[in-house]
Amino acid sequence: MRGGRHGADEGGRRPIPAGMARIMMGERCGNGDARTASGTLNEREALLERFVAVRKLTDALAVSLSAEDQCIQPMPDASPTKWHLGHTTWFFETVILAALVPDYRRVDERFAYLFNSYYESLGPRLPRPRRGMITRPGIEEVRRYRAEIDRRMACFLRSCDPHVWESARMLTVLGLNHEQQHQELILTDIKYALSLNPFEPAYGPRKHVSGGGPAIRFEWLDSTGGTVVVGHETKPGFAYDNEMPRHSVILAPYRLGNRPVTCGEYLDFMADGGYRRPELWLSDGWGCACSEGWVSPLYWRDEGRDGWSMFTLHGRRAIDPDEPVCHVSFYEAAAYATWAGARLPTEFEWEAAASGELVAGNLLDPEFVHPQAAVAGEGLLQAFGDVWEWTRSSYDPYPGFRPMEGVVAEYNGKFMVGQLVLRGGSCASPPGHLRATYRNFFPPAARWQFSGIRLAQDVS
Ligand SMILES: [Fe+2]
């Protein structure tokens, strides 16, 4: 990621290459423009293929939603689907095309104000809580914007000068990972929005999923700790700046739960007065639980003699006690751990345990987005997918951390205060997006992500 050249004035003094002119004039740009020097034909086509696949998945996530569904903003933290569609497109247009194409002309200058998320260096923007007020452009215009930037990006990736290829490649990979993050947010944000609809409509029908049944028995997995190396190498492969540099940490002997905490186990906590016993809670957490009136995870509802139900993206239904508990805040996770005679893992304990695991699991499938019970296997189960796992680690820079250069320096580093790290990904994380070093982060009171609990203990 470092070394990306994306200054707004880069290349402005060069004559406009023919392929670039076509990008701006709306002409077609076919394979005949593909360069063979830096950025071989195969490299360029492979990246373009990935670009198309990621963009299509985003479009697919919105296909079952009405225009009205895609416009509302149920709380400041949850953005409308339409805004996600526009923002991810704006990211490619701003960070890549506007920066690397000489004399680039934007599709619509107003979109910079509407779809800039938090980049101070890119000028004024619509305040976040007002994203739901964007009734115009309508969804069809945003879709046309996406299609036009898809066309320009395809043309650019096929025909850009060899000397900008490396910057183009790195920034496109960043843009694709950025879009994948928003794919998850589209799902978590629309889930929150639909849950507030008086009739709690489903995002989509649940595809038949085989399996189910009793969750595998809880066990502790002991680790001797010691000096472990965490974080991502600068190369090869993509990682965000917040995962680097790779460095050593010392871990005391510890143990982790073999699977995340289930709904059934969490019901035991609730039945034992978990939400009524301040001694189990961090002071801030207890204050938050009281002021917000929390008595259960988000989306749960007491149905009296019928027990508890939960809203899912596939409609409301009874709690499945074998599924991982989901939509809990850090505060709830920490209170549960205290009640269970345990604690939450540090992010490094989690990474050391998960680094040998295959990055696979219950990941994003638009037809079924919900955590599933762990019914088979041994060792560390569900490390990836199902639910993000709260850690006890503050989201801090690693020793020697350097933000990416240019506009994207604002991507991660400036959020490194007041947030907790989550690890492992969820059922809404797209395949191909996760790795053992991946650091997600949210404030401790956040509950609308697919966030759950894995227990840890010291080994004395
Ligand atoms: Fe973003």
PDB file of C-alpha atoms in Angstrom, residues 113-308:
ATOM      1  CA  TYR A 113     -19.905  16.347  -1.135  1.00  0.00           C
ATOM      2  CA  LEU A 114     -22.538  13.628  -0.836  1.00  0.00           C
ATOM      3  CA  PHE A 115     -20.336  10.547  -0.798  1.00  0.00           C
ATOM      4  CA  ASN A 116     -17.134  11.594   0.985  1.00  0.00           C
ATOM      5  CA  SER A 117     -17.260   9.734   4.289  1.00  0.00           C
ATOM      6  CA  TYR A 118     -14.606  11.203   6.558  1.00  0.00           C
ATOM      7  CA  TYR A 119     -11.693  12.443   4.442  1.00  0.00           C
ATOM      8  CA  GLU A 120     -10.863  15.899   5.772  1.00  0.00           C
ATOM      9  CA  SER A 121      -8.249  16.407   3.073  1.00  0.00           C
ATOM     10  CA  LEU A 122     -10.931  16.068   0.382  1.00  0.00           C
ATOM     11  CA  GLY A 123     -12.983  18.994   1.539  1.00  0.00           C
ATOM     12  CA  PRO A 124     -16.466  19.549   2.976  1.00  0.00           C
ATOM     13  CA  ARG A 125     -18.995  16.735   3.089  1.00  0.00           C
ATOM     14  CA  LEU A 126     -22.526  15.961   4.154  1.00  0.00           C
ATOM     15  CA  PRO A 127     -22.654  15.330   7.919  1.00  0.00           C
ATOM     16  CA  ARG A 128     -22.948  11.621   8.600  1.00  0.00           C
ATOM     17  CA  PRO A 129     -26.323  11.743  10.417  1.00  0.00           C
ATOM     18  CA  ARG A 130     -27.885  13.375   7.316  1.00  0.00           C
ATOM     19  CA  ARG A 131     -27.089  10.657   4.787  1.00  0.00           C
ATOM     20  CA  GLY A 132     -30.708   9.548   4.930  1.00  0.00           C
ATOM     21  CA  MET A 133     -31.773  12.935   3.549  1.00  0.00           C
ATOM     22  CA  ILE A 134     -30.295  12.226   0.117  1.00  0.00           C
ATOM     23  CA  THR A 135     -33.492  11.559  -1.796  1.00  0.00           C
ATOM     24  CA  ARG A 136     -31.734  12.851  -4.925  1.00  0.00           C
ATOM     25  CA  PRO A 137     -29.838  11.432  -6.673  1.00  0.00           C
ATOM     26  CA  GLY A 138     -32.334   8.575  -6.643  1.00  0.00           C
ATOM     27  CA  ILE A 139     -31.303   4.956  -6.694  1.00  0.00           C
ATOM     28  CA  GLU A 140     -31.393   4.748 -10.486  1.00  0.00           C
ATOM     29  CA  GLU A 141     -28.983   7.662 -10.822  1.00  0.00           C
ATOM     30  CA  VAL A 142     -26.658   6.114  -8.252  1.00  0.00           C
ATOM     31  CA  ARG A 143     -26.776   2.856 -10.200  1.00  0.00           C
ATOM     32  CA  ARG A 144     -25.872   4.734 -13.385  1.00  0.00           C
ATOM     33  CA  TYR A 145     -22.996   6.358 -11.489  1.00  0.00           C
ATOM     34  CA  ARG A 146     -21.772   2.912 -10.482  1.00  0.00           C
ATOM     35  CA  ALA A 147     -22.016   1.627 -14.028  1.00  0.00           C
ATOM     36  CA  GLU A 148     -20.143   4.610 -15.426  1.00  0.00           C
ATOM     37  CA  ILE A 149     -17.298   4.310 -12.915  1.00  0.00           C
ATOM     38  CA  ASP A 150     -17.157   0.557 -13.575  1.00  0.00           C
ATOM     39  CA  ARG A 151     -16.714   1.350 -17.261  1.00  0.00           C
ATOM     40  CA  ARG A 152     -14.058   3.989 -16.605  1.00  0.00           C
ATOM     41  CA  MET A 153     -12.175   1.754 -14.201  1.00  0.00           C
ATOM     42  CA  ALA A 154     -12.167  -1.108 -16.705  1.00  0.00           C
ATOM     43  CA  CYS A 155     -10.829   1.183 -19.372  1.00  0.00           C
ATOM     44  CA  PHE A 156      -8.244   2.643 -17.014  1.00  0.00           C
ATOM     45  CA  LEU A 157      -6.973  -0.688 -15.737  1.00  0.00           C
ATOM     46  CA  ARG A 158      -6.588  -1.963 -19.288  1.00  0.00           C
ATOM     47  CA  SER A 159      -4.889   1.078 -20.701  1.00  0.00           C
ATOM     48  CA  CYS A 160      -3.131   3.123 -18.020  1.00  0.00           C
ATOM     49  CA  ASP A 161       0.506   3.993 -18.571  1.00  0.00           C
ATOM     50  CA  PRO A 162       2.964   1.416 -17.287  1.00  0.00           C
ATOM     51  CA  HIS A 163       4.505   3.999 -14.976  1.00  0.00           C
ATOM     52  CA  VAL A 164       1.251   4.453 -13.057  1.00  0.00           C
ATOM     53  CA  TRP A 165       0.314   0.772 -13.096  1.00  0.00           C
ATOM     54  CA  GLU A 166       1.773  -0.070  -9.701  1.00  0.00           C
ATOM     55  CA  SER A 167      -0.086   2.803  -8.032  1.00  0.00           C
ATOM     56  CA  ALA A 168      -3.244   1.880  -9.923  1.00  0.00           C
ATOM     57  CA  ARG A 169      -2.953  -1.748  -8.904  1.00  0.00           C
ATOM     58  CA  MET A 170      -2.336  -1.062  -5.215  1.00  0.00           C
ATOM     59  CA  LEU A 171      -5.096   1.519  -4.944  1.00  0.00           C
ATOM     60  CA  THR A 172      -7.560  -0.683  -6.818  1.00  0.00           C
ATOM     61  CA  VAL A 173      -6.842  -3.533  -4.411  1.00  0.00           C
ATOM     62  CA  LEU A 174      -7.405  -1.094  -1.534  1.00  0.00           C
ATOM     63  CA  GLY A 175     -10.633   0.069  -3.168  1.00  0.00           C
ATOM     64  CA  LEU A 176     -11.853  -3.512  -3.495  1.00  0.00           C
ATOM     65  CA  ASN A 177     -11.100  -4.279   0.137  1.00  0.00           C
ATOM     66  CA  HIS A 178     -12.829  -1.027   1.056  1.00  0.00           C
ATOM     67  CA  GLU A 179     -15.881  -2.076  -0.949  1.00  0.00           C
ATOM     68  CA  GLN A 180     -15.903  -5.465   0.785  1.00  0.00           C
ATOM     69  CA  GLN A 181     -15.996  -3.699   4.151  1.00  0.00           C
ATOM     70  CA  HIS A 182     -19.027  -1.787   2.923  1.00  0.00           C
ATOM     71  CA  GLN A 183     -20.673  -5.007   1.737  1.00  0.00           C
ATOM     72  CA  GLU A 184     -20.757  -6.101   5.353  1.00  0.00           C
ATOM     73  CA  LEU A 185     -21.995  -2.679   6.437  1.00  0.00           C
ATOM     74  CA  ILE A 186     -24.801  -2.785   3.857  1.00  0.00           C
ATOM     75  CA  LEU A 187     -26.071  -5.926   5.567  1.00  0.00           C
ATOM     76  CA  THR A 188     -25.649  -4.803   9.159  1.00  0.00           C
ATOM     77  CA  ASP A 189     -27.133  -1.372   8.423  1.00  0.00           C
ATOM     78  CA  ILE A 190     -30.154  -2.693   6.520  1.00  0.00           C
ATOM     79  CA  LYS A 191     -30.742  -5.268   9.259  1.00  0.00           C
ATOM     80  CA  TYR A 192     -31.005  -2.458  11.773  1.00  0.00           C
ATOM     81  CA  ALA A 193     -33.260  -0.465   9.441  1.00  0.00           C
ATOM     82  CA  LEU A 194     -35.606  -3.384   8.742  1.00  0.00           C
ATOM     83  CA  SER A 195     -35.770  -4.234  12.454  1.00  0.00           C
ATOM     84  CA  LEU A 196     -37.327  -0.815  13.087  1.00  0.00           C
ATOM     85  CA  ASN A 197     -39.944  -1.275  10.385  1.00  0.00           C
ATOM     86  CA  PRO A 198     -43.258  -1.926  12.189  1.00  0.00           C
ATOM     87  CA  PHE A 199     -43.657  -5.298  10.455  1.00  0.00           C
ATOM     88  CA  GLU A 200     -39.980  -6.324  10.564  1.00  0.00           C
ATOM     89  CA  PRO A 201     -39.760  -7.411   6.937  1.00  0.00           C
ATOM     90  CA  ALA A 202     -37.123  -9.959   6.007  1.00  0.00           C
ATOM     91  CA  TYR A 203     -34.152  -8.898   3.899  1.00  0.00           C
ATOM     92  CA  GLY A 204     -34.647 -12.121   2.006  1.00  0.00           C
ATOM     93  CA  PRO A 205     -35.967 -15.632   2.472  1.00  0.00           C
ATOM     94  CA  ARG A 206     -33.583 -18.016   4.158  1.00  0.00           C
ATOM     95  CA  LYS A 207     -32.031 -20.527   1.839  1.00  0.00           C
ATOM     96  CA  HIS A 208     -32.219 -24.089   3.049  1.00  0.00           C
ATOM     97  CA  VAL A 209     -29.120 -24.725   5.108  1.00  0.00           C
ATOM     98  CA  SER A 210     -28.208 -28.257   5.983  1.00  0.00           C
ATOM     99  CA  GLY A 211     -26.806 -29.131   9.361  1.00  0.00           C
ATOM    100  CA  GLY A 212     -27.902 -27.598  12.629  1.00  0.00           C
ATOM    101  CA  GLY A 213     -28.274 -29.547  15.802  1.00  0.00           C
ATOM    102  CA  PRO A 214     -26.566 -29.382  19.158  1.00  0.00           C
ATOM    103  CA  ALA A 215     -23.471 -27.225  19.420  1.00  0.00           C
ATOM    104  CA  ILE A 216     -20.247 -29.051  20.047  1.00  0.00           C
ATOM    105  CA  ARG A 217     -19.316 -29.271  23.725  1.00  0.00           C
ATOM    106  CA  PHE A 218     -17.397 -26.297  25.153  1.00  0.00           C
ATOM    107  CA  GLU A 219     -13.722 -26.997  25.883  1.00  0.00           C
ATOM    108  CA  TRP A 220     -10.689 -24.974  26.814  1.00  0.00           C
ATOM    109  CA  LEU A 221      -7.702 -25.009  24.460  1.00  0.00           C
ATOM    110  CA  ASP A 222      -4.480 -24.370  26.366  1.00  0.00           C
ATOM    111  CA  SER A 223      -1.549 -22.421  24.982  1.00  0.00           C
ATOM    112  CA  THR A 224       1.884 -22.052  26.530  1.00  0.00           C
ATOM    113  CA  GLY A 225       2.186 -18.467  25.302  1.00  0.00           C
ATOM    114  CA  GLY A 226       5.734 -17.167  25.033  1.00  0.00           C
ATOM    115  CA  THR A 227       7.100 -14.849  22.384  1.00  0.00           C
ATOM    116  CA  VAL A 228       4.891 -14.808  19.308  1.00  0.00           C
ATOM    117  CA  VAL A 229       5.102 -12.768  16.135  1.00  0.00           C
ATOM    118  CA  VAL A 230       1.937 -10.905  15.166  1.00  0.00           C
ATOM    119  CA  GLY A 231       0.891  -8.582  12.386  1.00  0.00           C
ATOM    120  CA  HIS A 232       1.285  -8.750   8.623  1.00  0.00           C
ATOM    121  CA  GLU A 233       4.440  -8.551   6.557  1.00  0.00           C
ATOM    122  CA  THR A 234       4.646  -5.556   4.249  1.00  0.00           C
ATOM    123  CA  LYS A 235       4.559  -8.014   1.337  1.00  0.00           C
ATOM    124  CA  PRO A 236       3.337 -10.222  -0.196  1.00  0.00           C
ATOM    125  CA  GLY A 237      -0.405  -9.909  -0.283  1.00  0.00           C
ATOM    126  CA  PHE A 238      -2.742  -7.174   0.802  1.00  0.00           C
ATOM    127  CA  ALA A 239      -3.149  -5.982   4.370  1.00  0.00           C
ATOM    128  CA  TYR A 240      -4.295  -2.676   5.838  1.00  0.00           C
ATOM    129  CA  ASP A 241      -1.741  -0.378   7.376  1.00  0.00           C
ATOM    130  CA  ASN A 242      -3.183  -1.060  10.845  1.00  0.00           C
ATOM    131  CA  GLU A 243      -1.962  -4.696  10.634  1.00  0.00           C
ATOM    132  CA  MET A 244       1.657  -3.625  10.254  1.00  0.00           C
ATOM    133  CA  PRO A 245       4.468  -3.735  11.062  1.00  0.00           C
ATOM    134  CA  ARG A 246       4.834  -7.364  12.044  1.00  0.00           C
ATOM    135  CA  HIS A 247       6.354  -7.522  15.504  1.00  0.00           C
ATOM    136  CA  SER A 248       6.897  -9.721  18.556  1.00  0.00           C
ATOM    137  CA  VAL A 249       4.754  -9.805  21.681  1.00  0.00           C
ATOM    138  CA  ILE A 250       5.063 -11.882  24.843  1.00  0.00           C
ATOM    139  CA  LEU A 251       2.043 -13.895  25.954  1.00  0.00           C
ATOM    140  CA  ALA A 252       1.594 -15.486  29.369  1.00  0.00           C
ATOM    141  CA  PRO A 253       0.140 -19.012  29.271  1.00  0.00           C
ATOM    142  CA  TYR A 254      -3.561 -18.762  28.397  1.00  0.00           C
ATOM    143  CA  ARG A 255      -6.496 -20.746  27.145  1.00  0.00           C
ATOM    144  CA  LEU A 256      -9.282 -19.983  24.688  1.00  0.00           C
ATOM    145  CA  GLY A 257     -12.745 -21.422  24.305  1.00  0.00           C
ATOM    146  CA  ASN A 258     -12.930 -23.891  21.445  1.00  0.00           C
ATOM    147  CA  ARG A 259     -15.988 -22.072  20.032  1.00  0.00           C
ATOM    148  CA  PRO A 260     -17.905 -18.818  20.564  1.00  0.00           C
ATOM    149  CA  VAL A 261     -20.470 -18.556  23.354  1.00  0.00           C
ATOM    150  CA  THR A 262     -23.901 -19.822  22.278  1.00  0.00           C
ATOM    151  CA  CYS A 263     -27.326 -18.236  22.680  1.00  0.00           C
ATOM    152  CA  GLY A 264     -28.214 -20.973  25.142  1.00  0.00           C
ATOM    153  CA  GLU A 265     -25.222 -20.169  27.325  1.00  0.00           C
ATOM    154  CA  TYR A 266     -26.069 -16.487  27.116  1.00  0.00           C
ATOM    155  CA  LEU A 267     -29.657 -17.239  28.176  1.00  0.00           C
ATOM    156  CA  ASP A 268     -28.184 -18.804  31.338  1.00  0.00           C
ATOM    157  CA  PHE A 269     -26.359 -15.542  32.013  1.00  0.00           C
ATOM    158  CA  MET A 270     -29.607 -13.621  31.533  1.00  0.00           C
ATOM    159  CA  ALA A 271     -31.540 -16.032  33.746  1.00  0.00           C
ATOM    160  CA  ASP A 272     -28.912 -15.599  36.468  1.00  0.00           C
ATOM    161  CA  GLY A 273     -29.574 -11.854  36.537  1.00  0.00           C
ATOM    162  CA  GLY A 274     -26.772 -10.914  34.158  1.00  0.00           C
ATOM    163  CA  TYR A 275     -28.434  -7.640  33.248  1.00  0.00           C
ATOM    164  CA  ARG A 276     -29.333  -6.827  36.860  1.00  0.00           C
ATOM    165  CA  ARG A 277     -25.995  -7.378  38.603  1.00  0.00           C
ATOM    166  CA  PRO A 278     -23.659  -4.374  38.425  1.00  0.00           C
ATOM    167  CA  GLU A 279     -20.808  -6.374  39.981  1.00  0.00           C
ATOM    168  CA  LEU A 280     -20.450  -8.224  36.662  1.00  0.00           C
ATOM    169  CA  TRP A 281     -20.103  -5.092  34.584  1.00  0.00           C
ATOM    170  CA  LEU A 282     -17.491  -2.488  33.796  1.00  0.00           C
ATOM    171  CA  SER A 283     -18.639   0.861  35.187  1.00  0.00           C
ATOM    172  CA  ASP A 284     -19.122   2.421  31.730  1.00  0.00           C
ATOM    173  CA  GLY A 285     -20.875  -0.732  30.575  1.00  0.00           C
ATOM    174  CA  TRP A 286     -23.297  -0.738  33.498  1.00  0.00           C
ATOM    175  CA  GLY A 287     -24.066   2.926  32.880  1.00  0.00           C
ATOM    176  CA  CYS A 288     -24.682   2.179  29.216  1.00  0.00           C
ATOM    177  CA  ALA A 289     -26.850  -0.880  29.917  1.00  0.00           C
ATOM    178  CA  CYS A 290     -28.979   1.123  32.369  1.00  0.00           C
ATOM    179  CA  SER A 291     -29.374   4.203  30.211  1.00  0.00           C
ATOM    180  CA  GLU A 292     -30.177   2.148  27.103  1.00  0.00           C
ATOM    181  CA  GLY A 293     -32.452  -0.267  28.959  1.00  0.00           C
ATOM    182  CA  TRP A 294     -30.573  -3.366  27.774  1.00  0.00           C
ATOM    183  CA  VAL A 295     -32.023  -6.663  28.997  1.00  0.00           C
ATOM    184  CA  SER A 296     -30.833  -8.902  26.150  1.00  0.00           C
ATOM    185  CA  PRO A 297     -28.744  -8.786  22.959  1.00  0.00           C
ATOM    186  CA  LEU A 298     -29.945  -6.477  20.195  1.00  0.00           C
ATOM    187  CA  TYR A 299     -32.863  -7.879  18.146  1.00  0.00           C
ATOM    188  CA  TRP A 300     -34.022 -10.237  20.935  1.00  0.00           C
ATOM    189  CA  ARG A 301     -37.588  -9.987  22.224  1.00  0.00           C
ATOM    190  CA  ASP A 302     -39.234 -11.629  25.212  1.00  0.00           C
ATOM    191  CA  GLU A 303     -42.254 -13.571  23.942  1.00  0.00           C
ATOM    192  CA  GLY A 304     -43.435 -14.557  27.422  1.00  0.00           C
ATOM    193  CA  ARG A 305     -44.265 -18.236  27.703  1.00  0.00           C
ATOM    194  CA  ASP A 306     -42.872 -18.787  24.208  1.00  0.00           C
ATOM    195  CA  GLY A 307     -39.395 -17.735  25.334  1.00  0.00           C
ATOM    196  CA  TRP A 308     -37.186 -15.344  23.424  1.00  0.00           C
TER     197      TRP A 308
END
